[in-house]
Coordinates of C-alpha atoms and ligand atoms in Angstrom, one line a residue:
M551 CA -6.8 -5.8 14.2
H552 CA -8.3 -2.5 13.7
D553 CA -10.0 0.1 15.9
F554 CA -13.6 0.2 14.6
H555 CA -15.8 -1.2 16.8
Y556 CA -19.8 -0.7 17.8
Q557 CA -20.2 1.4 21.1
G558 CA -23.8 1.6 22.2
G559 CA -25.0 0.1 18.9
H560 CA -23.2 2.6 16.8
L561 CA -19.8 2.2 14.6
C562 CA -17.0 4.1 16.0
C563 CA -13.4 4.8 15.1
E564 CA -11.4 4.8 18.4
G565 CA -13.7 7.2 20.4
V566 CA -15.3 9.0 17.4
P567 CA -18.9 8.0 16.2
L568 CA -18.7 7.6 12.4
E569 CA -22.1 9.3 12.3
R570 CA -20.6 12.5 13.5
I571 CA -17.8 12.4 10.9
A572 CA -20.4 12.0 8.2
E573 CA -22.5 14.7 9.4
E574 CA -19.7 17.1 9.7
V575 CA -17.6 16.3 6.7
G576 CA -20.1 14.3 4.5
T577 CA -19.9 11.1 2.5
P578 CA -18.2 9.4 1.0
C579 CA -15.3 9.9 3.3
Y580 CA -11.9 7.8 4.2
V581 CA -11.6 7.4 7.9
Y582 CA -8.3 6.3 9.4
S583 CA -7.4 5.3 13.0
R584 CA -4.2 6.8 14.2
S585 CA -4.0 4.2 16.9
A586 CA -4.5 1.4 14.6
L587 CA -1.7 2.8 12.4
E588 CA 0.7 3.3 15.1
K589 CA 0.0 -0.1 16.7
Q590 CA 0.6 -2.0 13.5
F591 CA 3.8 0.1 12.5
R592 CA 5.5 -0.5 16.2
R593 CA 4.4 -4.3 15.9
F594 CA 6.1 -4.5 12.6
G595 CA 9.3 -3.0 13.9
A596 CA 9.2 -5.0 17.1
A597 CA 8.8 -8.3 15.1
F598 CA 11.9 -7.5 13.2
A599 CA 13.9 -6.2 16.3
A600 CA 16.3 -9.2 16.4
K601 CA 18.1 -7.7 13.3
P602 CA 19.3 -4.2 12.3
H603 CA 16.5 -3.2 9.7
L604 CA 14.6 -0.3 8.1
T605 CA 11.0 -0.2 7.5
C606 CA 10.3 1.7 4.3
F607 CA 6.6 1.9 4.2
A608 CA 5.3 1.6 0.6
V609 CA 3.8 4.9 -0.2
K610 CA 1.5 3.6 -2.9
A611 CA -0.5 2.1 -0.4
N612 CA -1.6 5.4 1.2
S613 CA 0.1 8.6 0.4
N614 CA -1.7 11.0 2.4
L615 CA 0.6 13.6 3.5
S616 CA -0.5 13.4 7.3
I617 CA -0.1 9.8 7.3
L618 CA 3.5 10.0 5.9
R619 CA 4.3 12.6 8.5
F620 CA 3.0 10.4 11.2
L621 CA 4.8 7.2 9.9
S622 CA 8.1 9.2 9.5
R623 CA 7.8 10.6 13.1
L624 CA 7.5 7.0 14.2
G625 CA 10.7 6.4 12.4
S626 CA 9.6 5.0 9.1
G627 CA 11.6 5.1 5.8
F628 CA 9.6 5.2 2.5
D629 CA 9.6 3.1 -0.7
V630 CA 8.8 5.3 -3.4
V631 CA 7.9 4.5 -7.1
S632 CA 7.7 7.8 -8.6
G633 CA 8.6 11.6 -8.5
G634 CA 5.3 12.2 -7.1
E635 CA 5.7 10.0 -4.3
L636 CA 9.1 11.3 -3.6
Y637 CA 7.7 15.0 -3.6
R638 CA 5.1 13.9 -1.1
V639 CA 7.6 12.1 1.3
L640 CA 10.0 15.0 1.1
K641 CA 7.0 17.5 1.9
A642 CA 6.0 15.3 4.9
G643 CA 9.5 15.8 6.4
A644 CA 10.8 12.4 5.6
D645 CA 14.6 11.6 5.9
P646 CA 15.8 11.2 2.3
G647 CA 18.4 8.9 3.8
K648 CA 15.6 6.6 4.6
V649 CA 14.0 6.4 1.1
V650 CA 14.4 3.8 -1.5
F651 CA 13.2 4.2 -5.0
S652 CA 11.5 1.1 -6.7
G653 CA 9.7 0.7 -10.1
V654 CA 10.7 -0.5 -13.7
G655 CA 10.1 2.7 -15.2
K656 CA 12.0 5.5 -13.6
S657 CA 12.4 8.5 -15.9
P658 CA 15.6 10.5 -16.2
Q659 CA 13.9 13.4 -14.5
E660 CA 12.7 11.5 -11.6
I661 CA 16.3 9.8 -11.2
L662 CA 17.8 13.3 -11.1
E663 CA 15.2 14.5 -8.4
A664 CA 16.1 11.5 -6.1
M665 CA 20.1 11.9 -6.5
E666 CA 19.5 15.6 -5.7
A667 CA 17.4 14.6 -2.7
G668 CA 20.2 12.1 -1.5
I669 CA 18.0 9.0 -1.3
L670 CA 19.2 5.8 0.2
L671 CA 19.4 3.7 -2.9
F672 CA 17.8 2.9 -6.2
N673 CA 16.3 -0.5 -6.5
A674 CA 17.4 -1.0 -10.3
E675 CA 15.2 -3.1 -12.3
S676 CA 17.1 -3.4 -15.8
P677 CA 20.7 -3.1 -17.4
Q678 CA 19.3 0.0 -19.2
E679 CA 18.5 1.7 -16.1
L680 CA 21.7 1.0 -14.5
D681 CA 23.3 2.5 -17.5
L682 CA 21.2 5.7 -17.1
L683 CA 21.7 5.7 -13.3
E684 CA 25.5 5.7 -14.1
S685 CA 25.5 8.4 -16.6
L686 CA 23.3 10.7 -14.6
A687 CA 25.5 10.2 -11.5
R688 CA 28.5 10.9 -13.5
G689 CA 26.9 14.1 -14.9
K690 CA 26.3 15.3 -11.2
R691 CA 29.6 14.0 -10.1
R692 CA 28.1 12.2 -7.3
V693 CA 28.2 8.4 -6.4
A694 CA 24.7 6.8 -6.2
R695 CA 23.9 3.7 -4.4
V696 CA 22.0 0.9 -6.0
S697 CA 20.5 -2.2 -5.3
L698 CA 19.8 -4.9 -7.8
R699 CA 16.0 -5.8 -7.8
V700 CA 16.0 -9.5 -8.7
N701 CA 13.1 -11.5 -10.0
P702 CA 13.2 -14.8 -8.0
D703 CA 10.7 -16.5 -10.0
V704 CA 8.5 -17.4 -7.2
D705 CA 5.0 -17.9 -7.3
P706 CA 3.1 -15.7 -4.4
K707 CA -0.1 -17.5 -5.0
T708 CA -2.2 -14.2 -5.0
H709 CA -4.4 -12.4 -7.5
P710 CA -2.6 -12.4 -10.9
Y711 CA -2.6 -8.6 -11.0
T712 CA -0.6 -8.4 -7.8
A713 CA 1.9 -11.1 -8.5
T714 CA 5.2 -9.6 -9.4
G715 CA 7.9 -12.1 -8.6
L716 CA 7.5 -14.6 -11.5
R717 CA 9.6 -14.9 -14.7
Q718 CA 6.7 -13.7 -17.1
H719 CA 6.4 -10.4 -15.0
K720 CA 7.9 -7.0 -16.1
F721 CA 9.6 -6.9 -12.6
G722 CA 13.2 -7.2 -11.7
I723 CA 16.2 -8.5 -13.1
P724 CA 16.5 -12.3 -13.8
A725 CA 18.6 -14.1 -10.9
E726 CA 21.1 -15.6 -13.4
E727 CA 21.9 -12.0 -14.8
A728 CA 22.7 -10.6 -11.3
P729 CA 26.3 -11.7 -10.6
A730 CA 27.4 -10.4 -14.2
L731 CA 25.7 -7.1 -13.5
A732 CA 27.3 -7.0 -9.9
R733 CA 30.7 -7.6 -11.7
K734 CA 30.1 -4.7 -14.2
L735 CA 29.1 -2.4 -11.3
R736 CA 32.5 -3.0 -9.2
S737 CA 34.4 -1.1 -11.8
S738 CA 31.9 1.7 -12.1
R739 CA 33.2 4.9 -10.5
W740 CA 29.8 6.5 -10.0
L741 CA 27.5 3.6 -8.9
R742 CA 28.1 1.6 -5.9
L743 CA 26.1 -1.7 -5.3
V744 CA 25.1 -2.0 -1.7
C745 CA 22.0 -4.1 -1.8
V746 CA 20.2 -7.0 -3.5
G747 CA 16.5 -7.4 -3.3
C748 CA 13.2 -8.7 -4.4
H749 CA 9.5 -8.2 -4.2
I750 CA 7.3 -10.9 -5.3
G751 CA 3.7 -9.6 -4.9
S752 CA 1.1 -8.2 -2.7
Q753 CA -1.8 -9.7 -0.4
I754 CA 0.2 -12.8 0.0
T755 CA -1.2 -15.1 2.7
E756 CA 1.4 -17.8 2.9
L757 CA 4.9 -18.2 4.3
G758 CA 6.3 -20.4 1.7
P759 CA 6.7 -17.9 -1.2
F760 CA 8.4 -15.3 1.1
V761 CA 10.9 -18.1 2.4
D762 CA 11.6 -19.3 -1.0
A763 CA 12.5 -15.8 -2.4
V764 CA 14.4 -14.8 0.6
S765 CA 16.4 -18.2 0.3
K766 CA 17.2 -17.3 -3.3
I767 CA 18.1 -13.8 -2.6
K768 CA 20.5 -14.7 0.3
K769 CA 22.2 -17.1 -2.0
L770 CA 22.6 -14.3 -4.4
W771 CA 23.6 -11.9 -1.9
L772 CA 26.5 -14.0 -0.7
Q773 CA 27.8 -14.9 -4.0
V774 CA 27.9 -11.0 -5.0
R775 CA 29.5 -10.1 -1.7
D776 CA 32.2 -13.0 -1.8
E777 CA 33.0 -11.7 -5.3
G778 CA 33.6 -8.3 -4.0
S779 CA 30.6 -5.9 -3.9
P780 CA 30.3 -3.9 -0.8
L781 CA 26.8 -5.1 0.0
R782 CA 25.3 -3.7 3.2
F783 CA 21.4 -4.2 2.8
L784 CA 19.2 -6.9 1.7
D785 CA 15.8 -5.9 0.6
V786 CA 12.9 -8.4 1.2
G787 CA 10.2 -6.2 -0.3
G788 CA 6.7 -6.1 1.1
G789 CA 3.5 -8.1 0.4
L790 CA 2.2 -9.6 3.7
G791 CA -1.6 -10.0 3.3
I792 CA -4.3 -9.0 5.7
T793 CA -7.6 -10.4 6.5
Y794 CA -10.5 -8.6 4.4
G795 CA -12.9 -11.7 4.8
N796 CA -11.9 -15.2 6.0
E797 CA -8.2 -15.1 4.8
H798 CA -5.8 -16.2 7.3
P799 CA -2.4 -14.5 6.6
P800 CA 0.5 -15.4 8.8
E801 CA 0.8 -13.0 11.9
L802 CA 3.2 -10.2 11.6
E803 CA 5.4 -12.1 14.0
E804 CA 5.3 -15.5 12.1
Y805 CA 6.2 -13.4 9.0
A806 CA 9.1 -11.9 10.4
S807 CA 10.4 -15.2 12.3
A808 CA 10.2 -17.0 9.2
V809 CA 12.2 -14.0 7.1
L810 CA 14.7 -13.8 10.1
G811 CA 15.1 -17.7 10.3
E812 CA 15.9 -17.7 6.4
I813 CA 18.3 -14.7 6.8
G814 CA 20.1 -16.2 9.7
D815 CA 23.3 -14.4 10.8
L816 CA 24.0 -12.8 7.3
D817 CA 25.7 -9.4 8.1
C818 CA 23.4 -7.1 6.6
T819 CA 20.7 -4.5 7.4
L820 CA 17.3 -5.6 6.3
L821 CA 15.2 -3.2 4.3
L822 CA 11.4 -3.9 4.5
E823 CA 8.6 -2.4 2.3
P824 CA 5.4 -3.2 3.7
G825 CA 2.3 -1.3 2.7
R826 CA -0.9 -2.8 3.0
V827 CA -0.2 -4.6 6.4
I828 CA 0.6 -1.2 7.9
V829 CA -2.5 0.8 6.8
G830 CA -5.1 -1.6 5.4
N831 CA -7.2 -2.3 8.4
A832 CA -6.6 1.0 9.9
G833 CA -8.9 2.6 7.3
V834 CA -12.5 2.5 6.2
L835 CA -14.6 4.1 3.3
L836 CA -17.6 5.7 4.9
T837 CA -20.7 5.9 2.6
R838 CA -24.4 6.7 2.8
V839 CA -27.2 4.7 1.2
L840 CA -29.0 6.5 -1.4
Y841 CA -31.6 4.0 -2.5
T842 CA -32.6 0.4 -2.3
K843 CA -34.2 -1.0 -5.3
S844 CA -35.2 -4.4 -6.7
N845 CA -36.0 -6.2 -9.8
R846 CA -37.3 -9.5 -10.3
E847 CA -34.0 -11.1 -9.7
K848 CA -32.0 -8.7 -7.5
L849 CA -32.0 -6.3 -4.8
F850 CA -29.5 -3.4 -4.9
S851 CA -28.5 -1.1 -2.4
V852 CA -27.0 2.2 -4.1
V853 CA -24.7 4.0 -2.1
D854 CA -22.9 7.4 -2.6
A855 CA -19.3 6.0 -2.9
A856 CA -18.4 4.3 -6.1
M857 CA -15.5 2.6 -8.0
N858 CA -13.9 6.0 -8.5
D859 CA -13.5 6.0 -4.7
L860 CA -12.5 2.4 -4.2
I861 CA -11.7 0.4 -7.2
R862 CA -10.5 -2.8 -5.5
P863 CA -13.7 -4.7 -5.9
S864 CA -14.1 -3.8 -9.6
L865 CA -10.3 -4.4 -10.6
Y866 CA -9.7 -7.5 -8.7
N867 CA -13.0 -8.7 -7.7
S868 CA -11.9 -8.1 -3.8
F869 CA -13.8 -8.5 -0.7
H870 CA -14.4 -5.8 1.8
Q871 CA -16.8 -6.4 4.6
I872 CA -19.7 -4.0 4.8
W873 CA -20.9 -2.9 8.2
P874 CA -24.0 -0.6 8.9
E875 CA -23.2 2.3 11.2
S876 CA -26.2 1.4 13.4
K877 CA -26.0 -2.2 14.6
G878 CA -29.6 -3.3 15.5
S879 CA -30.9 -6.6 14.6
R880 CA -32.9 -6.9 11.1
P881 CA -33.3 -9.4 8.5
L882 CA -30.4 -10.4 6.1
R883 CA -30.9 -10.1 2.5
V884 CA -28.8 -11.2 -0.4
M885 CA -28.1 -8.0 -2.4
D886 CA -25.6 -6.1 -4.6
V887 CA -24.1 -3.0 -3.0
V888 CA -23.3 -0.5 -5.9
G889 CA -22.4 3.0 -6.5
P890 CA -23.7 5.6 -8.8
V891 CA -20.9 5.4 -11.7
C892 CA -22.7 4.2 -15.0
E893 CA -20.5 0.9 -15.3
S894 CA -21.9 -2.4 -14.2
G895 CA -18.4 -3.1 -12.9
D896 CA -19.3 -0.3 -10.3
F897 CA -19.9 -2.6 -7.3
F898 CA -18.8 -3.2 -3.7
A899 CA -20.5 -6.5 -3.1
R900 CA -22.3 -9.0 -5.3
D901 CA -25.0 -11.5 -4.0
R902 CA -23.9 -10.9 -0.5
R903 CA -26.2 -11.5 2.4
L904 CA -26.3 -8.3 4.5
P905 CA -28.7 -6.7 6.9
Q906 CA -31.4 -5.0 4.9
F907 CA -30.2 -1.4 4.3
R908 CA -32.5 1.7 4.5
P909 CA -32.1 4.7 2.3
G910 CA -30.1 7.5 4.2
E911 CA -28.3 5.0 6.6
L912 CA -24.6 4.9 6.8
V913 CA -22.5 2.1 6.2
A914 CA -18.8 1.4 6.2
L915 CA -16.5 -0.4 3.8
L916 CA -13.8 -2.1 6.0
S917 CA -9.9 -2.7 5.4
A918 CA -9.8 0.3 2.9
G919 CA -6.8 2.1 4.4
A920 CA -4.3 0.6 1.6
Y921 CA -4.8 0.9 -1.9
G922 CA -8.0 2.9 -1.5
F923 CA -7.9 6.8 -1.8
V924 CA -4.6 6.5 -3.6
F925 CA -6.5 4.8 -6.5
A926 CA -9.4 7.3 -6.5
S927 CA -10.0 9.3 -9.9
N928 CA -12.5 11.8 -11.0
Y929 CA -14.5 9.4 -13.3
N930 CA -18.0 10.7 -14.0
S931 CA -16.7 14.0 -12.8
R932 CA -17.1 13.0 -9.2
P933 CA -15.0 14.9 -6.9
R934 CA -12.6 12.8 -4.7
A935 CA -13.7 12.0 -1.2
A936 CA -12.4 13.6 1.9
E937 CA -10.0 11.8 4.4
V938 CA -10.2 12.0 8.0
L939 CA -7.6 11.1 10.6
V940 CA -9.0 9.9 14.1
H941 CA -6.8 10.0 17.4
R942 CA -8.8 9.1 20.6
D943 CA -12.0 11.0 20.6
R944 CA -11.0 13.7 18.1
Y945 CA -10.6 13.7 14.4
R946 CA -9.0 15.9 11.8
V947 CA -9.7 16.4 8.1
I948 CA -6.4 15.6 6.4
R949 CA -7.5 16.0 2.8
R950 CA -10.7 18.1 2.3
R951 CA -13.4 17.0 -0.3
E952 CA -12.7 18.3 -3.7
T953 CA -14.8 20.8 -5.0
Y954 CA -16.4 21.1 -8.6
G955 CA -13.6 23.9 -9.0
D956 CA -11.1 21.5 -8.3
L957 CA -12.2 19.1 -11.3
I958 CA -11.7 21.7 -13.8
R959 CA -8.7 23.8 -12.4
P960 CA -6.0 22.3 -14.6
E961 CA -8.1 22.6 -17.9
Ligands
LLP543 N1 7.4 -2.6 -2.6 C1 7.1 -2.6 -3.9 C2 8.3 -2.6 -4.9 C3 5.7 -2.9 -4.4 O1 5.5 -2.7 -5.8 C4 4.8 -3.0 -3.6 C5 3.5 -3.0 -4.1 C6 5.1 -3.0 -2.0 C7 6.3 -2.9 -1.6 C8 4.0 -3.1 -1.0 O2 3.2 -4.4 -1.0 P1 2.1 -4.5 0.0 O3 3.0 -4.6 1.3 O4 1.4 -3.3 0.0 O5 1.5 -5.7 -0.3 N2 -3.3 -2.5 -5.9 C9 -3.2 -3.8 -5.3 C10 -1.7 -4.0 -4.5 C11 -0.7 -3.7 -5.6 C12 0.7 -3.8 -5.0 C13 1.7 -3.1 -5.8 N3 2.9 -3.1 -5.3 C14 -4.3 -4.0 -4.4 O6 -5.1 -3.2 -4.1 O7 -4.6 -5.2 -3.9

């Protein structure tokens, strides 16, 4: 489900050869396909068409302004988790009435900014946060809409760092505490409880955990609504996985029909917070091989991208396919693909069978559209990469490569 393919032996994004982008923009460089993004966003919406819903793209997955602007034009709402993300979506022209604010540690300043903007709701994650929300709303003499983000204690069966819906995680309010909090909120003049929701984790490749979580949230939703809270929304979070290697996550349509089946005829508008499934396979990280070297044990291909550009392999040992720009047949060799950063954890592949790369050639790390550039740092004083958006046979630089000047500007 992406728009990267070989044409005449050369890897292209839609109608643009990646070689051309590398020559004109340099490497490393993130390249996104607008058509892949659009197709996936529309497909997601269509899968949920049977029920009133609002897709709130999880900005943390990819927060480039041009991407946000494009999604906003397609009708997307946004899930933000910081004042910075809120700033970005507003700059991108998003409708604040379609923005939800999640996260366990919203600061008073961030909350005030979001109240000022008039967002749809706050996904509250603790009793203390609710107290703060109430006192800030009172100070502003303005009613704020809130959602109880519940921890449903469901195992999403994903990487331990991307599981969030179990009891031992910092996220959410224990389900058993939710009814009492809802009761308290009913007597609040400044907070209106309009939603109950959850988010159980990311890169989830089975339907079971989603179904379990939705079923728990639905029960709670009905109880809280029947006790008198003016609920309008049910938020099922994000988390649907994509194919990086040989995972077989449910298709969007299967995911939607499982969620919709569980929700049944509940009289609510669904809030959805997908991130990865919208952008993950719409982007690659394009990099150039600098050197190949070997010792008695191993063969290494050293590329010009590093863990500061794409940290997922170092952080989660995650798998990204690596495709040469130029297809041609050549021997496969077992190798490590590594970056220039001075850490042994700076790798993109370990002991992987890949075509024997030549110094100077281009390779693409696939499925890098989500949690790629957003995670980039300046470690080793490496300027962050450029980002490019392709549309048919044209492309646009949507973030220029950083300069050495950018590195020291705030110092
Ligand atoms: N909503 C909330 C409240 C979240 O915390 C997240 C992701 C999402 C939605 C979107 O989840 P998605 O649909 O993208 O799975 N850095 C990790 C993933 C961390 C996800 C954090 N929360 C990675 O690269 O795999």
